[in-house]
C-alpha cells in the first residue's frame, strides 16, 4: 500500500496529442534505424572482416617477420617499407607502439591483408577515409582491400594501448604510376640484397654489418621506442649513443657507465639490469634477437653519430 494512492482509474485517461506524436516519431526512428542496420551491412561496403583464423602471437610474429624480411624494399623512420604484389597476401603486425610494415599499394588492385597484434588490443583506423577495425592478439583478421584513390593514408591506433598509444601511427601509400613514389621519397627503394646468402658473417664489412643492423632495427621493432633522430620520448635515442656516458640505475643505485658493446648486449638480453635514469616508467621488454643480430645492431648504432 503506497502512502499516496493515485486516483482510481487513472490509467484510462487518454494520452495527450503531443505525447502520442512523440511516441510515433520515436517508433518510426527506431524502425528506420533497424532497417538501416541491415542496409548498411548490404550496401555499406565497410563491413568488418568475416574471415578470421586462430593464431598465436608467436606464430603470427614469425610469419609477418618472414614476410617483411622477404619483401622489404627500404625503411621509413625505422619501419620497414614493403611493396606487395597485387592479389597477394600481406601481413600487418600491430604492437606497442607501431604498425609494421609501411605499405606501397597500387591503385585499383586488390590485396589480402592479414592483421594481428603481438601484444594487446589495438585499433586499425585508416585515415582520412575513417575505416576502423579492431586488432586482437591471437586472431588473424583477413581484410580484402582494394584502394580506389591514390594518396597517403595514415593508420592510427584508436584503442588505448598504453603510454605510447598516441605515437602509434602507421602509413600506407597508394600510387597510380611509378613517378608517384617520388612524392614519398621512395623512388630509390629497391629490394635489399640478401647478404646472408652470399657472405659468411665474419667476412662482412662494417658497412654491410650496419646495413643488416638497420634491417634488424626495423624488423624487430626497436624503432617503436628508440629513435635515431635524437629525440628520446619513450626510450633513449640511438643517435650519438655509442661511447656516450650514461646515468643508469643498477640495484637501486645510480651509476655512470660508458655505452659500449658489452653494455648494449646486456641491455638487450637483460633490460632491467641497468635502467637509464629518466626511463623508469617505460621498461623495455625482452626481444627475441640472436647474438648475431645483436652484433649487427651494435654495428648500426656505431654509425649513428651526433
Ligand atoms: Cu595501439 Cu593504441
mmCIF file with all atom_site columns, C-alpha atoms in Angstrom, residues 83 104-109 149-151 173-184 186-187:
data_model
loop_
_atom_site.group_PDB
_atom_site.id
_atom_site.type_symbol
_atom_site.label_atom_id
_atom_site.label_alt_id
_atom_site.label_comp_id
_atom_site.label_asym_id
_atom_site.label_entity_id
_atom_site.label_seq_id
_atom_site.pdbx_PDB_ins_code
_atom_site.Cartn_x
_atom_site.Cartn_y
_atom_site.Cartn_z
_atom_site.occupancy
_atom_site.B_iso_or_equiv
_atom_site.pdbx_formal_charge
_atom_site.auth_seq_id
_atom_site.auth_comp_id
_atom_site.auth_asym_id
_atom_site.auth_atom_id
_atom_site.pdbx_PDB_model_num
ATOM 1  C CA . UNK A 1 83  ? 55.657 -3.166 -51.756 1.00 0.00 ? 83  UNK A CA 1
ATOM 2  C CA . UNK A 1 104 ? 53.140 0.831  -51.003 1.00 0.00 ? 104 UNK A CA 1
ATOM 3  C CA . UNK A 1 105 ? 49.971 -0.211 -52.804 1.00 0.00 ? 105 UNK A CA 1
ATOM 4  C CA . UNK A 1 106 ? 48.819 0.139  -56.373 1.00 0.00 ? 106 UNK A CA 1
ATOM 5  C CA . UNK A 1 107 ? 45.545 1.910  -57.067 1.00 0.00 ? 107 UNK A CA 1
ATOM 6  C CA . UNK A 1 108 ? 42.627 -0.351 -58.073 1.00 0.00 ? 108 UNK A CA 1
ATOM 7  C CA . UNK A 1 109 ? 44.486 -3.505 -57.153 1.00 0.00 ? 109 UNK A CA 1
ATOM 8  C CA . UNK A 1 149 ? 42.123 6.568  -54.583 1.00 0.00 ? 149 UNK A CA 1
ATOM 9  C CA . UNK A 1 150 ? 45.800 7.397  -54.729 1.00 0.00 ? 150 UNK A CA 1
ATOM 10 C CA . UNK A 1 151 ? 47.408 9.244  -51.835 1.00 0.00 ? 151 UNK A CA 1
ATOM 11 C CA . UNK A 1 173 ? 50.683 4.993  -49.700 1.00 0.00 ? 173 UNK A CA 1
ATOM 12 C CA . UNK A 1 174 ? 48.617 4.294  -52.775 1.00 0.00 ? 174 UNK A CA 1
ATOM 13 C CA . UNK A 1 175 ? 50.272 5.078  -56.078 1.00 0.00 ? 175 UNK A CA 1
ATOM 14 C CA . UNK A 1 176 ? 48.918 5.234  -59.595 1.00 0.00 ? 176 UNK A CA 1
ATOM 15 C CA . UNK A 1 177 ? 52.179 5.310  -61.515 1.00 0.00 ? 177 UNK A CA 1
ATOM 16 C CA . UNK A 1 178 ? 55.856 4.797  -60.697 1.00 0.00 ? 178 UNK A CA 1
ATOM 17 C CA . UNK A 1 179 ? 56.572 8.561  -60.548 1.00 0.00 ? 179 UNK A CA 1
ATOM 18 C CA . UNK A 1 180 ? 54.243 8.840  -57.569 1.00 0.00 ? 180 UNK A CA 1
ATOM 19 C CA . UNK A 1 181 ? 56.929 7.165  -55.454 1.00 0.00 ? 181 UNK A CA 1
ATOM 20 C CA . UNK A 1 182 ? 58.833 10.471 -55.548 1.00 0.00 ? 182 UNK A CA 1
ATOM 21 C CA . UNK A 1 183 ? 56.057 12.133 -53.543 1.00 0.00 ? 183 UNK A CA 1
ATOM 22 C CA . UNK A 1 184 ? 57.027 9.991  -50.578 1.00 0.00 ? 184 UNK A CA 1
ATOM 23 C CA . UNK A 1 186 ? 60.527 6.182  -52.007 1.00 0.00 ? 186 UNK A CA 1
ATOM 24 C CA . UNK A 1 187 ? 61.802 6.442  -55.588 1.00 0.00 ? 187 UNK A CA 1
#
